[in-house]
Tab-separated table of C-alpha atoms in Angstrom:
chain	number	residue	atom	x	y	z
A	1	MET	CA	6.112	20.925	-8.261
A	2	LYS	CA	7.816	24.770	-8.294
A	3	ARG	CA	4.996	25.874	-10.307
A	4	SER	CA	2.680	24.734	-7.853
A	5	ILE	CA	4.264	25.538	-4.928
A	6	VAL	CA	4.166	28.876	-6.395
A	7	SER	CA	0.457	28.820	-7.033
A	8	ILE	CA	-0.542	27.284	-3.741
A	9	VAL	CA	1.469	30.895	-2.105
A	10	LEU	CA	-0.375	33.578	-4.632
A	11	VAL	CA	-3.650	31.775	-3.479
A	12	ALA	CA	-2.883	32.479	0.202
A	13	LEU	CA	-1.683	36.545	-0.852
A	14	ALA	CA	-5.023	36.432	-3.152
A	15	ILE	CA	-7.000	35.812	-0.223
A	16	ALA	CA	-5.355	37.955	2.715
A	17	LEU	CA	-5.251	41.643	0.268
A	18	ILE	CA	-9.106	40.296	-0.507
A	19	TRP	CA	-9.185	40.387	3.610
A	20	SER	CA	-7.175	43.393	4.456
A	21	ALA	CA	-9.234	45.302	1.326
A	22	HIS	CA	-12.537	44.632	1.434
A	23	VAL	CA	-12.493	43.738	6.678
A	24	ARG	CA	-11.153	45.602	8.659
A	25	PRO	CA	-10.016	43.471	10.903
A	26	GLU	CA	-9.339	44.336	15.390
A	27	ARG	CA	-6.175	45.390	16.388
A	28	VAL	CA	-5.096	42.389	18.308
A	29	VAL	CA	-2.216	42.060	20.093
A	30	ALA	CA	-0.526	38.943	18.327
A	31	ASP	CA	1.727	38.411	21.520
A	32	GLU	CA	0.545	34.611	22.226
A	33	PRO	CA	3.318	31.867	22.771
A	34	SER	CA	1.866	29.704	20.023
A	35	ALA	CA	1.681	31.318	17.846
A	36	VAL	CA	5.489	32.314	17.821
A	37	ALA	CA	6.205	28.436	18.400
A	38	ARG	CA	4.261	28.107	15.363
A	39	TRP	CA	6.504	30.280	13.261
A	40	ASN	CA	9.538	28.919	15.103
A	41	ALA	CA	8.473	26.106	13.524
A	42	ALA	CA	8.100	27.933	9.809
A	43	GLY	CA	11.494	28.581	10.189
A	44	VAL	CA	10.675	32.642	11.375
A	45	ASP	CA	12.343	34.306	14.676
A	46	ALA	CA	8.640	36.299	15.476
A	47	ARG	CA	8.307	38.955	16.988
A	48	MET	CA	5.613	39.966	18.167
A	49	ALA	CA	4.179	43.567	20.024
A	50	VAL	CA	7.057	45.197	19.565
A	51	PRO	CA	6.768	48.253	21.214
A	52	TYR	CA	8.520	51.057	18.713
A	53	THR	CA	7.557	54.235	20.545
A	54	VAL	CA	8.667	56.181	23.759
A	55	ASN	CA	6.835	59.327	23.976
A	56	GLY	CA	2.946	59.685	24.069
A	57	PRO	CA	0.157	56.102	23.369
A	58	GLN	CA	2.091	53.218	22.334
A	59	GLN	CA	2.381	51.588	19.071
A	60	LEU	CA	3.107	48.030	18.375
A	61	MET	CA	4.479	46.550	15.311
A	62	ASP	CA	5.311	42.675	14.947
A	63	ILE	CA	8.716	41.714	13.230
A	64	TYR	CA	9.635	38.700	11.320
A	65	ILE	CA	13.102	37.711	11.023
A	66	PRO	CA	14.534	34.747	9.183
A	67	ALA	CA	14.961	32.167	11.643
A	68	SER	CA	18.965	31.396	9.470
A	69	ALA	CA	19.209	35.218	9.021
A	70	THR	CA	23.400	35.276	10.724
A	71	GLY	CA	23.720	39.625	9.511
A	72	ALA	CA	21.734	42.035	8.183
A	73	LEU	CA	18.892	41.683	6.587
A	74	PRO	CA	16.507	44.152	4.217
A	75	VAL	CA	13.620	45.223	5.690
A	76	VAL	CA	10.179	45.878	4.512
A	77	VAL	CA	7.174	47.808	6.033
A	78	TYR	CA	3.378	47.381	6.194
A	79	VAL	CA	1.901	49.582	6.536
A	80	HIS	CA	-2.210	48.556	6.870
A	81	GLY	CA	-4.865	50.465	4.802
A	82	GLY	CA	-8.959	51.201	5.984
A	83	GLY	CA	-8.940	54.845	6.089
A	84	TRP	CA	-7.270	55.546	8.632
A	85	SER	CA	-9.788	54.791	10.698
A	86	GLY	CA	-9.632	50.931	11.321
A	87	GLY	CA	-7.208	47.930	10.491
A	88	GLY	CA	-4.251	46.442	12.073
A	89	ARG	CA	-0.967	45.557	12.045
A	90	GLY	CA	-2.184	41.671	11.495
A	91	GLY	CA	-4.066	39.124	9.336
A	92	VAL	CA	-0.131	39.308	7.373
A	93	GLU	CA	0.746	36.319	7.914
A	94	GLN	CA	1.160	35.681	4.379
A	95	TYR	CA	3.229	38.111	3.463
A	96	ALA	CA	6.189	37.529	6.326
A	97	GLN	CA	6.032	33.978	4.920
A	98	TYR	CA	6.770	34.514	1.162
A	99	LEU	CA	9.090	37.683	2.484
A	100	THR	CA	11.075	35.550	5.187
A	101	GLN	CA	11.792	33.340	2.282
A	102	ARG	CA	13.327	35.432	-0.307
A	103	GLY	CA	15.585	37.075	2.813
A	104	TYR	CA	13.492	39.763	3.972
A	105	VAL	CA	13.135	40.875	7.493
A	106	PHE	CA	9.250	41.693	7.451
A	107	CYS	CA	7.565	43.609	9.919
A	108	SER	CA	4.004	45.504	10.167
A	109	ILE	CA	2.779	48.480	12.022
A	110	ASP	CA	-0.088	49.903	13.577
A	111	TYR	CA	-0.374	53.567	13.822
A	112	ARG	CA	-3.109	56.400	15.336
A	113	LEU	CA	-6.117	56.076	13.777
A	114	SER	CA	-8.087	58.795	12.117
A	115	GLY	CA	-10.974	58.156	15.765
A	116	VAL	CA	-8.063	58.039	18.229
A	117	ALA	CA	-5.790	61.265	16.540
A	118	LYS	CA	-6.186	63.333	13.764
A	119	TYR	CA	-2.999	63.933	10.785
A	120	PRO	CA	-0.152	63.934	11.214
A	121	ALA	CA	-0.170	61.685	13.912
A	122	GLN	CA	-0.721	58.702	11.184
A	123	ILE	CA	2.666	60.230	9.616
A	124	ASN	CA	4.050	60.523	13.086
A	125	ASP	CA	4.128	57.034	14.338
A	126	CYS	CA	4.474	55.801	10.702
A	127	LYS	CA	8.378	57.697	10.671
A	128	CYS	CA	9.087	57.217	14.400
A	129	ALA	CA	8.741	52.948	13.508
A	130	ILE	CA	11.168	53.629	11.114
A	131	ARG	CA	13.160	55.270	13.539
A	132	PHE	CA	12.362	52.447	15.914
A	133	LEU	CA	14.216	50.152	13.170
A	134	ARG	CA	16.724	51.936	12.990
A	135	ALA	CA	17.858	51.925	16.174
A	136	ASN	CA	17.134	48.482	16.694
A	137	ALA	CA	19.075	46.644	13.608
A	138	ALA	CA	21.397	44.695	15.053
A	139	GLN	CA	18.894	43.610	17.827
A	140	TYR	CA	16.450	42.621	14.291
A	141	HIS	CA	19.643	41.324	11.850
A	142	ILE	CA	18.328	44.476	9.603
A	143	ASP	CA	20.416	46.221	7.474
A	144	PRO	CA	19.601	49.845	8.401
A	145	LYS	CA	21.050	51.467	4.480
A	146	HIS	CA	18.111	49.042	3.327
A	147	VAL	CA	14.058	50.132	4.356
A	148	GLY	CA	11.596	49.201	1.955
A	149	VAL	CA	7.888	50.386	2.548
A	150	TRP	CA	4.724	48.528	1.228
A	151	GLY	CA	1.287	49.589	2.109
A	152	GLY	CA	-2.387	49.579	0.107
A	153	SER	CA	-5.104	52.721	0.124
A	154	ALA	CA	-3.883	54.662	3.083
A	155	GLY	CA	-1.110	52.629	3.835
A	156	GLY	CA	-0.519	53.214	-0.177
A	157	HIS	CA	-0.577	56.940	0.759
A	158	LEU	CA	1.212	56.662	4.088
A	159	VAL	CA	4.232	55.074	2.809
A	160	ALA	CA	4.269	58.143	-0.408
A	161	LEU	CA	4.869	60.224	3.002
A	162	LEU	CA	7.718	58.245	4.535
A	163	GLY	CA	9.170	58.486	0.124
A	164	THR	CA	8.510	61.749	-0.156
A	165	THR	CA	8.731	63.386	3.303
A	166	SER	CA	12.143	62.918	4.200
A	167	GLY	CA	13.819	65.417	6.189
A	168	GLU	CA	10.781	67.536	6.846
A	169	LYS	CA	11.396	68.278	10.942
A	170	ARG	CA	7.491	68.976	11.391
A	171	LEU	CA	6.379	65.140	10.133
A	172	GLU	CA	8.862	63.392	12.396
A	173	GLY	CA	6.835	63.997	16.279
A	174	ASP	CA	8.492	63.116	18.849
A	175	GLY	CA	7.672	59.595	19.846
A	176	GLY	CA	11.532	58.548	20.139
A	177	TRP	CA	14.726	57.371	18.393
A	178	GLN	CA	14.845	61.426	17.687
A	179	ASP	CA	18.799	60.318	16.000
A	180	GLN	CA	18.036	57.759	13.837
A	181	SER	CA	16.720	59.009	10.184
A	182	SER	CA	13.713	57.695	9.104
A	183	ALA	CA	14.512	58.359	5.138
A	184	VAL	CA	12.928	55.443	3.384
A	185	GLN	CA	15.144	53.200	0.372
A	186	ALA	CA	12.437	51.802	-1.872
A	187	VAL	CA	8.707	52.567	-2.304
A	188	VAL	CA	5.525	50.995	-3.057
A	189	ASP	CA	1.896	52.228	-3.613
A	190	TRP	CA	-0.795	50.620	-3.914
A	191	TYR	CA	-3.753	52.867	-4.828
A	192	GLY	CA	-3.063	54.676	-2.278
A	193	PRO	CA	-4.356	58.878	-2.161
A	194	SER	CA	-1.615	61.481	-3.990
A	195	ASP	CA	-3.073	64.572	-3.007
A	196	LEU	CA	-5.544	65.298	-0.795
A	197	ARG	CA	-5.393	69.373	-1.124
A	198	ALA	CA	-9.070	70.892	-2.367
A	199	THR	CA	-7.835	70.685	-6.210
A	200	THR	CA	-8.110	67.679	-6.437
A	201	LEU	CA	-11.330	67.078	-4.957
A	202	SER	CA	-13.179	66.901	-8.775
A	203	ASP	CA	-11.465	63.311	-9.686
A	204	TYR	CA	-13.514	61.893	-7.125
A	205	HIS	CA	-17.076	60.104	-7.383
A	206	ASN	CA	-17.767	58.511	-4.390
A	207	ASN	CA	-18.214	60.761	-1.467
A	208	SER	CA	-17.278	57.677	1.054
A	209	GLY	CA	-13.090	58.798	-0.622
A	210	ILE	CA	-14.083	62.415	0.539
A	211	ALA	CA	-15.358	61.273	4.016
A	212	MET	CA	-12.530	60.067	5.118
A	213	MET	CA	-9.866	62.583	3.933
A	214	THR	CA	-12.729	63.937	6.149
A	215	GLY	CA	-12.032	62.243	9.245
A	216	LEU	CA	-8.163	61.960	8.838
A	217	LEU	CA	-8.164	65.622	8.850
A	218	GLY	CA	-10.891	66.945	11.031
A	219	GLY	CA	-12.351	68.287	8.685
A	220	THR	CA	-12.513	68.915	4.542
A	221	PRO	CA	-10.171	69.763	2.840
A	222	MET	CA	-11.281	73.649	2.055
A	223	ASP	CA	-11.355	73.793	5.694
A	224	LYS	CA	-8.407	72.366	6.596
A	225	PRO	CA	-5.573	73.586	3.425
A	226	GLU	CA	-2.570	73.693	5.399
A	227	LEU	CA	-3.170	70.418	6.667
A	228	ALA	CA	-4.743	68.890	3.321
A	229	HIS	CA	-1.309	70.055	1.627
A	230	ASP	CA	1.000	68.601	4.531
A	231	ALA	CA	-1.229	64.844	3.808
A	232	SER	CA	0.164	65.179	0.491
A	233	PRO	CA	2.915	63.189	-0.533
A	234	MET	CA	2.715	65.281	-3.844
A	235	ALA	CA	3.186	67.968	-2.180
A	236	PHE	CA	6.920	67.142	-0.593
A	237	VAL	CA	8.074	65.141	-4.285
A	238	ALA	CA	11.391	66.374	-5.355
A	239	LYS	CA	14.577	65.447	-6.480
A	240	GLY	CA	16.304	62.824	-4.896
A	241	ASP	CA	13.424	61.005	-3.613
A	242	PRO	CA	13.632	56.925	-3.313
A	243	PRO	CA	12.484	54.545	-6.376
A	244	PHE	CA	8.364	54.805	-6.627
A	245	LEU	CA	6.270	51.287	-7.684
A	246	ILE	CA	2.664	52.856	-7.738
A	247	MET	CA	0.023	50.196	-8.601
A	248	HIS	CA	-3.465	50.617	-9.345
A	249	GLY	CA	-6.610	49.458	-11.092
A	250	ASP	CA	-8.161	51.204	-13.146
A	251	SER	CA	-11.863	50.628	-12.289
A	252	ASP	CA	-11.267	51.591	-8.416
A	253	SER	CA	-13.952	53.743	-7.860
A	254	LEU	CA	-13.292	54.126	-4.365
A	255	VAL	CA	-9.448	56.123	-5.044
A	256	PRO	CA	-9.245	57.442	-8.382
A	257	VAL	CA	-6.622	55.445	-10.958
A	258	ALA	CA	-5.622	59.715	-11.565
A	259	GLN	CA	-3.831	59.964	-8.401
A	260	SER	CA	-1.857	57.583	-8.804
A	261	GLN	CA	-0.895	59.101	-12.417
A	262	LEU	CA	-0.660	62.538	-10.718
A	263	LEU	CA	2.394	61.062	-8.685
A	264	TYR	CA	3.839	59.153	-11.167
A	265	ASP	CA	4.569	62.019	-13.557
A	266	SER	CA	4.963	64.370	-10.417
A	267	LEU	CA	7.737	62.091	-9.156
A	268	LYS	CA	9.488	62.149	-13.099
A	269	ALA	CA	9.375	65.319	-13.449
A	270	ALA	CA	11.523	66.028	-10.644
A	271	GLY	CA	14.191	63.217	-11.660
A	272	ASN	CA	13.406	60.458	-10.087
A	273	ASP	CA	13.379	56.700	-10.796
A	274	ALA	CA	9.313	55.924	-10.648
A	275	THR	CA	7.064	52.907	-12.070
A	276	LEU	CA	3.278	52.831	-12.812
A	277	LYS	CA	1.859	49.610	-13.335
A	278	ILE	CA	-2.288	50.261	-14.176
A	279	ILE	CA	-4.013	46.464	-13.452
A	280	PRO	CA	-6.872	46.714	-16.450
A	281	GLY	CA	-9.835	45.689	-14.471
A	282	ALA	CA	-8.890	45.878	-10.640
A	283	GLY	CA	-10.529	47.774	-8.110
A	284	HIS	CA	-9.614	48.768	-4.809
A	285	GLY	CA	-7.610	45.851	-4.243
A	286	GLY	CA	-8.063	42.908	-5.175
A	287	TRP	CA	-7.113	39.084	-7.013
A	288	GLN	CA	-5.310	40.909	-10.345
A	289	PHE	CA	-2.846	42.812	-7.948
A	290	PHE	CA	-1.321	39.316	-7.072
A	291	SER	CA	-1.351	37.770	-10.463
A	292	PRO	CA	1.864	36.233	-11.483
A	293	GLU	CA	3.432	39.060	-13.323
A	294	ASN	CA	2.288	41.899	-10.557
A	295	VAL	CA	3.973	39.624	-7.633
A	296	ALA	CA	6.782	39.562	-9.765
A	297	LEU	CA	7.012	43.078	-10.479
A	298	LEU	CA	6.863	43.697	-6.609
A	299	LEU	CA	9.521	40.979	-5.655
A	300	GLY	CA	11.860	42.069	-8.299
A	301	PHE	CA	11.486	46.127	-7.816
A	302	PHE	CA	12.956	45.058	-3.802
A	303	ASP	CA	15.090	43.057	-4.725
A	304	LYS	CA	16.630	45.985	-7.218
A	305	HIS	CA	16.692	48.523	-4.542
A	306	LEU	CA	17.186	46.740	-1.541
A	307	LYS	CA	19.144	43.990	-2.175
A	308	GLY	CA	21.630	45.829	-5.172
């Protein structure tokens, strides 16, 4: 019976991943009372469409808290993909259910897309979201010392930046909560670009990836070398970065697997805790990421570094 339940959860998660990897859902304001009521019935205190920016364009997050929470819990913040130009915080219900059942607060955030604002607006918003959660930790039953982040593709790139740019004041932005830290304690990066500088463009055999970078930067990496540097997690790797779990399919035709290998090698060379899992046969996302083995790897990683 237990194995049957786990299988159902894994199938649901796989469906959610395939949806998020191949479809760019419209941004939604999921604050309908019926949605909150459904979550309450499932034992989750759902806070939908919570504004997290004080200054500039308003950005929103959804926060899912185990209804049984009485003290502070570790939090996992999910950053969506979509080539920096699409996607939104919705479509993560399976993730939220699974992680709240495991004793985490789960958050999913929106951020400014590249059609609205060019880099560094995206990392500015992500950092503001982390600061907001720390500033309001008591309200949401969050342990501010145990913040993990998870994202795939463009989201993987942004969570990797969160991991390697702690203390980089020029990337904090002015969204608010400036008295709080944007540092994170654990990073799960799924198939995200790690180096947007021109020197690595030869790794790309699909023009779509380069076109997305150009949309993010407002020009090619050759035209915008300083911005490409500041958008590259690799450029900021240093000793003391948080633990990383990096996962990438060896058949990814959009983001070269070499991007994850480079980040892993750099983190290890700097003396950091890093794990790289290259998944045979997997492309840019796909059901393979939610095999029982890979789900256990992800959950075990968060448990070790956020609950230990």
